[in-house]
Amino acid sequence: MGIRANKTGQMYLNSTQQTNCLTKMNDEGNGIDVSGCGVEKLTKTGSSCSDFTVDDVNMKFGDKLRKLSYNCQFQDTADKRGHLCEFCVNSWKDIKEVRSKNDKYAKAESDICRFAVLVSLTSTRIIDQAWLRKLYNSISNQKQPVNFAYTEEKRQEQDEHSELTEKHKFRPAIDLAMPKDSSLEVSIEEVYSATNILNESHFIGEGTAEKVYRGVLPNNQEVAIKHIIHEECIETFLREVKSLTNVRHPNLVALLGYSKNAKEYFLIYEICPYGNLSQWLFANNRVLSWTQRLEIAIDSAKGLPTNTLLGQDFEAKLSDFGLSKVIDIDEILHDLRSKSLLRERRAVEFVDPKLYGDYSTDVFQLTLELAISCIAPKQQRPSIEKVVDKLEEALAITRTEKASTPHSTPVWSSTSFQEQYRTLVENVT
């Protein structure tokens, strides 16, 4: 059923399909009769959960499914007392059909619904045979009645104990207190709910240390959720949470919260709908106007394009403090080619052809001069304040010219600029 759900979204078989399936299982079962094990009850009958699809399970039992997935991770190899199996079974038993207590069919219907959730979860990890064995062994070996109120409290205690143990065992150098503002901490369940259990349909990017998912929190706020995937980056995670939770700046991506347990760490940021600046600079199917480029340059100041995101109004926001991937060398103007253009005085070839001449020659000369000065020997470089001043001057000229002059093709004939350019290049190369 898990394979069927994975491929088609459908779960229970009708009576004819069920009979044929059981007959085939008995024929291939090496003498083992599976007819009396109860699987024949999991048949599509037209009532309640028996007709559910995977989508129906997500709609009606989404919270229970995510809780079952979370409590049945079996990631702690040091779990000698079977606590993780206990948590898994508790979540499994907690799945019930909503019916009157006097309804004589309530237990049977709850079983049908419970298995529908189990099949749905199985379909998401159908190729992970080791995990599937742990899951079904835990459920089939349950021996004691379950105390539902016990689950979350004990789970939290186990997480805290495991986290303390892991911290001293693997990361003795880390001793950073988390922020005192508990409102910033988001539960793992909310993270899973926001991303549909880290579903690939929510995946929006990946770095060397993290995967990023788009999600929606319970308050309907859309966010970007970073899943830290390398243990060696946990110290950076802790430092980032500690340093950024109280920082608010229009050109910094806001850290809205964090989530963690003994094994998983998440950072929750505001969403920047236009994505990564590098995608706009280097992709062929996206174009930023000259004015937008100047505005973004002013916003980002010292930012690299791979850790500069674009907000709702294309404002630049720096992100990934210590967690971002260093930009691939082939995404930027190749270093050797850039030096070649500098040496050969071919300034016009620095212009992005996607602009189609829609820029001011005077402003481009000003910004190119500024760019060259920024890669001059250290003692000759301008301060960041002067860089911002020059960029704002360039933006003001651009807006004035846009408002008063029709578009024309730039003409590269300024003798004074060529002389300035030659002098600057000689200083750099």
Short mmCIF file of C-alpha atoms in Angstrom, two decimals:
data_model
loop_
_atom_site.label_atom_id
_atom_site.label_comp_id
_atom_site.label_asym_id
_atom_site.label_seq_id
_atom_site.Cartn_x
_atom_site.Cartn_y
_atom_site.Cartn_z
CA MET A 1 0.00 0.00 0.00
CA GLY A 2 2.91 2.32 0.70
CA ILE A 3 4.27 1.80 -2.80
CA ARG A 4 0.80 2.33 -4.28
CA ALA A 5 0.39 5.54 -2.27
CA ASN A 6 3.83 6.75 -3.36
CA LYS A 7 3.09 6.19 -7.04
CA THR A 8 -0.61 7.09 -7.30
CA GLY A 9 -1.68 8.89 -4.12
CA GLN A 10 -4.28 6.14 -3.58
CA MET A 11 -4.16 3.81 -0.58
CA TYR A 12 -6.69 1.11 0.25
CA LEU A 13 -7.67 -1.52 -2.31
CA ASN A 14 -11.27 -2.44 -3.10
CA SER A 15 -12.48 -5.89 -2.07
CA THR A 16 -11.59 -7.57 -5.38
CA GLN A 17 -8.08 -6.08 -5.43
CA GLN A 18 -7.63 -7.00 -1.78
CA THR A 19 -8.64 -10.62 -2.37
CA ASN A 20 -6.30 -10.94 -5.35
CA CYS A 21 -3.47 -9.38 -3.34
CA LEU A 22 -3.93 -11.70 -0.34
CA THR A 23 -4.14 -14.74 -2.61
CA LYS A 24 -0.86 -13.78 -4.25
CA MET A 25 0.77 -13.15 -0.86
CA ASN A 26 -0.35 -16.56 0.39
CA ASP A 27 0.96 -18.25 -2.77
CA GLU A 28 4.36 -16.59 -2.35
CA GLY A 29 4.49 -16.69 1.46
CA ASN A 30 6.40 -19.94 1.97
CA GLY A 31 3.50 -21.58 3.74
CA ILE A 32 2.59 -18.55 5.87
CA ASP A 33 -1.13 -17.70 5.79
CA VAL A 34 -1.59 -13.92 5.93
CA SER A 35 -5.39 -14.05 5.75
CA GLY A 36 -5.91 -13.98 9.51
CA CYS A 37 -3.53 -11.14 10.38
CA GLY A 38 -6.19 -8.47 9.98
CA VAL A 39 -4.90 -6.84 6.80
CA GLU A 40 -8.17 -7.80 5.10
CA LYS A 41 -9.84 -5.09 7.21
CA LEU A 42 -7.87 -2.44 5.33
CA THR A 43 -10.24 -2.42 2.39
CA LYS A 44 -11.95 0.41 0.57
CA THR A 45 -15.58 0.26 1.74
CA GLY A 46 -16.87 3.75 1.03
CA SER A 47 -16.90 4.77 4.67
CA SER A 48 -14.72 7.34 6.42
CA CYS A 49 -10.96 6.89 6.03
CA SER A 50 -11.15 3.75 3.87
CA ASP A 51 -11.57 5.97 0.79
CA PHE A 52 -8.82 8.41 1.76
CA THR A 53 -6.05 9.42 -0.59
CA VAL A 54 -2.69 10.81 0.52
CA ASP A 55 -4.07 14.32 -0.01
CA ASP A 56 -7.05 13.51 2.20
CA VAL A 57 -4.74 12.36 4.99
CA ASN A 58 -2.72 15.56 4.75
CA MET A 59 -5.88 17.64 4.86
CA LYS A 60 -7.61 15.90 7.78
CA PHE A 61 -4.73 14.41 9.76
CA GLY A 62 -1.84 16.64 8.72
CA ASP A 63 -0.83 17.49 12.30
CA LYS A 64 -0.99 13.85 13.36
CA LEU A 65 1.04 12.80 10.32
CA ARG A 66 3.77 15.34 11.06
CA LYS A 67 3.83 14.36 14.73
CA LEU A 68 4.12 10.67 13.81
CA SER A 69 6.93 11.48 11.38
CA TYR A 70 8.77 13.54 13.99
CA ASN A 71 8.43 11.02 16.83
CA CYS A 72 9.37 8.09 14.60
CA GLN A 73 12.72 9.41 13.36
CA PHE A 74 14.80 6.86 15.35
CA GLN A 75 17.90 9.03 15.01
CA ASP A 76 19.34 8.50 18.49
CA THR A 77 21.58 5.41 18.34
CA ALA A 78 22.18 5.72 22.11
CA ASP A 79 18.51 5.13 22.93
CA LYS A 80 19.08 2.03 25.05
CA ARG A 81 15.78 2.18 26.98
CA GLY A 82 13.51 2.30 23.94
CA HIS A 83 12.21 5.80 24.54
CA LEU A 84 12.09 6.57 20.83
CA CYS A 85 9.93 3.53 20.14
CA GLU A 86 7.68 4.66 22.97
CA PHE A 87 7.32 8.14 21.46
CA CYS A 88 6.59 6.64 18.08
CA VAL A 89 3.92 4.29 19.42
CA ASN A 90 2.31 7.10 21.44
CA SER A 91 1.94 9.19 18.29
CA TRP A 92 0.59 6.19 16.41
CA LYS A 93 -2.02 5.44 19.07
CA ASP A 94 -3.02 9.10 19.26
CA ILE A 95 -4.52 8.99 15.75
CA LYS A 96 -8.29 8.59 16.06
CA GLU A 97 -11.39 9.14 14.01
CA VAL A 98 -13.57 11.91 15.43
CA ARG A 99 -16.79 10.21 16.48
CA SER A 100 -19.12 9.99 19.43
CA LYS A 101 -17.84 7.93 22.35
CA ASN A 102 -21.03 5.85 22.11
CA ASP A 103 -20.47 4.97 18.48
CA LYS A 104 -19.81 1.24 18.36
CA TYR A 105 -17.84 1.68 15.14
CA ALA A 106 -15.45 4.27 16.58
CA LYS A 107 -12.60 1.84 17.32
CA ALA A 108 -12.75 0.14 13.92
CA GLU A 109 -12.91 3.48 12.13
CA SER A 110 -10.01 4.80 14.17
CA ASP A 111 -7.93 1.79 13.14
CA ILE A 112 -8.71 2.45 9.47
CA CYS A 113 -7.73 6.11 9.85
CA ARG A 114 -4.62 5.25 11.87
CA PHE A 115 -3.39 2.90 9.13
CA ALA A 116 -4.21 5.50 6.47
CA VAL A 117 -1.82 7.91 8.21
CA LEU A 118 0.78 5.14 8.53
CA VAL A 119 0.54 4.27 4.83
CA SER A 120 0.83 7.94 3.94
CA LEU A 121 3.98 8.30 6.06
CA THR A 122 5.39 5.07 4.59
CA SER A 123 4.91 6.43 1.08
CA THR A 124 7.22 9.37 1.81
CA ARG A 125 10.19 7.11 2.66
CA ILE A 126 9.41 4.01 0.66
CA ILE A 127 13.05 3.39 -0.32
CA ASP A 128 14.41 3.72 3.23
CA GLN A 129 14.12 0.06 4.18
CA ALA A 130 16.11 0.37 7.43
CA TRP A 131 13.80 3.09 8.73
CA LEU A 132 10.69 1.19 7.61
CA ARG A 133 11.80 -1.87 9.58
CA LYS A 134 12.28 0.25 12.71
CA LEU A 135 8.90 1.89 12.22
CA TYR A 136 6.91 -1.31 11.79
CA ASN A 137 8.86 -3.19 14.45
CA SER A 138 8.09 -0.41 16.96
CA ILE A 139 4.39 -0.48 16.20
CA SER A 140 4.08 -4.27 16.03
CA ASN A 141 6.03 -4.80 19.29
CA GLN A 142 3.96 -2.42 21.42
CA LYS A 143 3.18 -4.18 24.70
CA GLN A 144 1.76 -1.62 27.13
CA PRO A 145 -1.17 0.78 27.13
CA VAL A 146 -0.15 4.24 26.10
CA ASN A 147 -0.37 7.39 28.22
CA PHE A 148 -0.86 10.19 25.71
CA ALA A 149 -0.19 12.99 28.19
CA TYR A 150 3.21 11.46 28.82
CA THR A 151 4.47 11.78 25.25
CA GLU A 152 5.48 15.40 24.77
CA GLU A 153 6.77 15.91 28.30
CA LYS A 154 9.02 12.86 28.10
CA ARG A 155 10.03 13.71 24.56
CA GLN A 156 11.16 17.15 25.69
CA GLU A 157 13.10 15.67 28.62
CA GLN A 158 14.77 13.17 26.31
CA ASP A 159 15.66 15.92 23.79
CA GLU A 160 17.19 18.06 26.52
CA HIS A 161 19.13 15.12 27.93
CA SER A 162 20.34 14.05 24.49
CA GLU A 163 21.30 17.59 23.57
CA LEU A 164 23.33 17.98 26.75
CA THR A 165 25.03 14.64 26.15
CA GLU A 166 25.75 15.42 22.50
CA LYS A 167 27.08 18.85 23.38
CA HIS A 168 29.64 17.52 25.84
CA LYS A 169 30.49 14.52 23.75
CA PHE A 170 30.97 16.12 20.35
CA ARG A 171 31.21 19.90 20.81
CA PRO A 172 32.96 20.69 24.12
CA ALA A 173 34.11 24.14 22.91
CA ILE A 174 30.59 25.49 22.43
CA ASP A 175 29.19 27.31 25.42
CA LEU A 176 26.73 29.84 24.06
CA ALA A 177 23.47 30.61 25.83
CA MET A 178 20.39 30.83 23.65
CA PRO A 179 18.37 34.09 23.60
CA LYS A 180 16.22 34.65 26.68
CA ASP A 181 13.26 35.66 24.51
CA SER A 182 11.46 32.32 24.23
CA SER A 183 8.99 33.78 21.72
CA LEU A 184 11.71 33.36 19.08
CA GLU A 185 11.82 29.60 19.52
CA VAL A 186 9.57 27.66 17.15
CA SER A 187 8.73 24.01 17.72
CA ILE A 188 10.06 21.34 15.37
CA GLU A 189 6.44 20.36 14.70
CA GLU A 190 5.71 23.89 13.42
CA VAL A 191 8.75 23.71 11.13
CA TYR A 192 7.57 20.40 9.72
CA SER A 193 4.05 21.75 9.34
CA ALA A 194 5.30 24.89 7.57
CA THR A 195 7.33 22.88 5.06
CA ASN A 196 5.11 19.79 4.76
CA ILE A 197 7.82 17.74 6.46
CA LEU A 198 10.62 19.36 4.43
CA ASN A 199 8.88 18.39 1.22
CA GLU A 200 10.87 18.88 -1.98
CA SER A 201 8.09 21.10 -3.36
CA HIS A 202 9.09 23.65 -0.67
CA PHE A 203 12.83 23.47 -1.46
CA ILE A 204 14.24 26.77 -2.75
CA GLY A 205 18.01 26.53 -2.40
CA GLU A 206 21.07 24.90 -0.92
CA GLY A 207 24.48 25.94 0.40
CA THR A 208 27.43 24.06 1.76
CA ALA A 209 25.96 24.04 5.27
CA GLU A 210 22.20 24.26 4.83
CA LYS A 211 19.12 23.55 2.75
CA VAL A 212 16.50 26.29 2.48
CA TYR A 213 12.76 25.72 2.31
CA ARG A 214 9.84 28.08 1.80
CA GLY A 215 7.22 27.73 4.51
CA VAL A 216 4.15 29.29 6.10
CA LEU A 217 3.94 29.65 9.89
CA PRO A 218 0.68 29.20 11.84
CA ASN A 219 0.14 33.00 11.75
CA ASN A 220 0.16 32.74 7.91
CA GLN A 221 3.51 34.53 7.63
CA GLU A 222 5.59 33.26 4.72
CA VAL A 223 9.18 32.54 5.72
CA ALA A 224 12.43 30.99 4.55
CA ILE A 225 13.54 28.09 6.77
CA LYS A 226 17.17 26.96 6.78
CA HIS A 227 17.85 23.39 7.80
CA ILE A 228 21.45 23.15 9.04
CA ILE A 229 22.73 19.89 7.57
CA HIS A 230 26.32 19.71 8.82
CA GLU A 231 27.19 19.16 12.48
CA GLU A 232 30.35 21.27 12.23
CA CYS A 233 28.18 24.32 11.50
CA ILE A 234 26.19 24.07 14.75
CA GLU A 235 28.50 26.50 16.54
CA THR A 236 27.86 29.02 13.76
CA PHE A 237 24.14 28.40 14.16
CA LEU A 238 24.29 29.19 17.88
CA ARG A 239 26.33 32.33 17.32
CA GLU A 240 23.99 33.51 14.59
CA VAL A 241 20.92 33.03 16.75
CA LYS A 242 22.55 34.81 19.67
CA SER A 243 23.81 37.78 17.65
CA LEU A 244 20.95 38.39 15.22
CA THR A 245 17.74 37.88 17.16
CA ASN A 246 17.76 41.49 18.40
CA VAL A 247 19.12 43.04 15.20
CA ARG A 248 16.71 44.90 12.92
CA HIS A 249 18.01 46.81 9.92
CA PRO A 250 16.32 47.54 6.56
CA ASN A 251 19.24 45.97 4.69
CA LEU A 252 19.61 42.83 6.79
CA VAL A 253 17.44 39.76 6.30
CA ALA A 254 15.52 39.54 9.56
CA LEU A 255 16.00 36.42 11.68
CA LEU A 256 12.48 35.70 12.92
CA GLY A 257 13.16 32.63 15.00
CA TYR A 258 14.92 29.32 15.40
CA SER A 259 14.10 25.72 16.12
CA LYS A 260 16.24 22.93 17.51
CA ASN A 261 16.31 19.61 19.23
CA ALA A 262 19.09 17.13 19.92
CA LYS A 263 19.62 16.39 16.25
CA GLU A 264 18.17 19.15 14.08
CA TYR A 265 18.69 22.90 13.84
CA PHE A 266 16.65 25.42 11.86
CA LEU A 267 16.89 29.19 11.30
CA ILE A 268 13.73 31.04 10.28
CA TYR A 269 14.09 34.21 8.20
CA GLU A 270 11.82 36.67 6.49
CA ILE A 271 11.20 35.61 2.89
CA CYS A 272 12.82 37.66 0.12
CA PRO A 273 10.51 37.02 -2.83
CA TYR A 274 12.92 37.95 -5.62
CA GLY A 275 15.61 35.57 -4.47
CA ASN A 276 19.34 35.81 -4.86
CA LEU A 277 21.06 38.80 -6.47
CA SER A 278 23.50 36.56 -8.32
CA GLN A 279 20.59 34.96 -10.17
CA TRP A 280 19.56 38.38 -11.49
CA LEU A 281 23.09 39.38 -12.43
CA PHE A 282 24.19 36.20 -14.15
CA ALA A 283 21.06 34.45 -15.48
CA ASN A 284 20.11 35.14 -19.09
CA ASN A 285 16.37 35.28 -18.45
CA ARG A 286 16.42 38.02 -15.77
CA VAL A 287 17.29 41.68 -16.17
CA LEU A 288 17.89 44.44 -13.64
CA SER A 289 17.71 47.99 -14.93
CA TRP A 290 20.67 50.33 -14.45
CA THR A 291 18.74 52.25 -11.79
CA GLN A 292 17.92 49.05 -9.89
CA ARG A 293 21.57 48.02 -9.99
CA LEU A 294 22.65 51.29 -8.44
CA GLU A 295 19.97 51.07 -5.75
CA ILE A 296 21.00 47.50 -4.91
CA ALA A 297 24.68 48.47 -4.85
CA ILE A 298 23.91 51.20 -2.32
CA ASP A 299 21.79 48.84 -0.21
CA SER A 300 24.29 46.01 -0.13
CA ALA A 301 27.47 48.13 0.07
CA LYS A 302 29.96 45.39 0.98
CA GLY A 303 27.75 42.37 0.21
CA LEU A 304 28.64 39.57 -2.16
CA PRO A 305 25.92 38.73 -4.71
CA THR A 306 25.47 35.20 -3.34
CA ASN A 307 24.48 36.36 0.12
CA THR A 308 22.47 39.37 -1.00
CA LEU A 309 18.74 38.72 -1.38
CA LEU A 310 16.14 40.96 -2.97
CA GLY A 311 13.07 42.03 -1.00
CA GLN A 312 9.55 42.95 -2.04
CA ASP A 313 10.69 46.25 -3.59
CA PHE A 314 14.00 44.90 -4.92
CA GLU A 315 15.81 46.32 -1.91
CA ALA A 316 19.04 44.48 -1.13
CA LYS A 317 19.24 42.50 2.12
CA LEU A 318 22.40 40.83 3.37
CA SER A 319 21.98 37.28 4.63
CA ASP A 320 23.85 34.09 5.54
CA PHE A 321 26.21 35.42 8.17
CA GLY A 322 28.79 32.64 8.21
CA LEU A 323 26.51 30.06 6.60
CA SER A 324 26.45 31.03 2.94
CA LYS A 325 28.19 29.25 0.12
CA VAL A 326 31.10 31.16 -1.35
CA ILE A 327 30.17 32.30 -4.84
CA ASP A 328 31.27 29.98 -7.62
CA ILE A 329 34.18 31.43 -9.52
CA ASP A 330 32.54 30.87 -12.89
CA GLU A 331 29.50 32.95 -11.90
CA ILE A 332 31.47 36.19 -11.77
CA LEU A 333 33.32 37.89 -14.59
CA HIS A 334 36.31 35.58 -14.75
CA ASP A 335 39.25 37.08 -12.92
CA LEU A 336 41.66 36.62 -15.82
CA ARG A 337 39.21 38.08 -18.33
CA SER A 338 38.59 41.08 -16.09
CA LYS A 339 42.29 41.77 -15.81
CA SER A 340 42.61 41.40 -19.56
CA LEU A 341 39.89 44.00 -20.14
CA LEU A 342 41.62 46.32 -17.69
CA ARG A 343 45.00 45.97 -19.37
CA GLU A 344 43.56 46.44 -22.86
CA ARG A 345 41.53 49.55 -21.82
CA ARG A 346 38.27 48.00 -23.15
CA ALA A 347 35.95 49.64 -20.63
CA VAL A 348 32.80 49.22 -22.73
CA GLU A 349 33.03 45.42 -22.43
CA PHE A 350 32.34 45.66 -18.71
CA VAL A 351 28.78 46.71 -19.51
CA ASP A 352 26.16 43.98 -19.16
CA PRO A 353 24.76 43.46 -22.71
CA LYS A 354 21.33 42.78 -21.17
CA LEU A 355 21.07 46.54 -20.54
CA TYR A 356 20.89 47.13 -24.31
CA GLY A 357 22.48 50.55 -23.93
CA ASP A 358 19.88 51.76 -21.44
CA TYR A 359 22.26 53.55 -19.10
CA SER A 360 24.07 56.86 -18.79
CA THR A 361 27.63 56.90 -20.09
CA ASP A 362 28.64 59.52 -17.53
CA VAL A 363 27.22 57.48 -14.67
CA PHE A 364 28.79 54.27 -15.92
CA GLN A 365 32.15 56.04 -16.11
CA LEU A 366 31.69 57.24 -12.54
CA THR A 367 30.79 53.75 -11.24
CA LEU A 368 33.55 52.01 -13.19
CA GLU A 369 36.06 54.49 -11.81
CA LEU A 370 34.70 53.74 -8.34
CA ALA A 371 34.90 49.97 -8.92
CA ILE A 372 38.50 50.19 -10.10
CA SER A 373 39.46 52.32 -7.12
CA CYS A 374 38.00 49.65 -4.81
CA ILE A 375 40.46 47.04 -6.11
CA ALA A 376 43.45 49.37 -5.97
CA PRO A 377 46.19 48.83 -3.37
CA LYS A 378 44.71 48.97 0.10
CA GLN A 379 46.05 52.40 1.02
CA GLN A 380 44.47 53.89 -2.12
CA ARG A 381 41.00 52.40 -1.67
CA PRO A 382 38.08 54.64 -0.65
CA SER A 383 36.24 54.11 2.61
CA ILE A 384 32.85 52.40 2.48
CA GLU A 385 31.25 55.77 3.35
CA LYS A 386 32.82 57.34 0.26
CA VAL A 387 31.70 54.38 -1.85
CA VAL A 388 28.09 54.89 -0.73
CA ASP A 389 28.35 58.65 -1.39
CA LYS A 390 29.60 58.04 -4.93
CA LEU A 391 26.90 55.47 -5.64
CA GLU A 392 24.20 57.83 -4.37
CA GLU A 393 25.63 60.56 -6.60
CA ALA A 394 25.46 58.16 -9.57
CA LEU A 395 21.87 57.25 -8.72
CA ALA A 396 20.84 60.91 -8.45
CA ILE A 397 22.36 61.68 -11.88
CA THR A 398 20.64 58.64 -13.39
CA ARG A 399 17.22 59.64 -12.07
CA THR A 400 17.67 63.23 -13.28
CA GLU A 401 18.72 62.13 -16.75
CA LYS A 402 15.89 59.58 -16.91
CA ALA A 403 13.36 62.27 -16.12
CA SER A 404 14.67 64.85 -18.61
CA THR A 405 16.27 62.99 -21.50
CA PRO A 406 14.94 60.39 -23.96
CA HIS A 407 16.87 57.14 -24.28
CA SER A 408 19.91 57.24 -26.57
CA THR A 409 22.76 54.87 -27.30
CA PRO A 410 25.79 55.65 -25.14
CA VAL A 411 28.80 57.13 -26.89
CA TRP A 412 32.26 56.32 -25.58
CA SER A 413 34.23 59.39 -26.67
CA SER A 414 35.20 61.11 -23.46
CA THR A 415 38.93 61.87 -23.69
CA SER A 416 39.09 62.90 -20.06
CA PHE A 417 37.55 59.60 -18.95
CA GLN A 418 39.93 57.59 -21.12
CA GLU A 419 42.84 59.36 -19.46
CA GLN A 420 41.39 58.78 -15.98
CA TYR A 421 40.68 55.16 -16.85
CA ARG A 422 44.23 54.61 -18.10
CA THR A 423 45.69 56.06 -14.90
CA LEU A 424 43.43 53.96 -12.68
CA VAL A 425 44.18 50.77 -14.59
CA GLU A 426 47.90 51.33 -14.39
CA ASN A 427 47.60 51.60 -10.62
CA VAL A 428 45.72 48.29 -10.42
CA THR A 429 47.54 46.16 -12.99
#
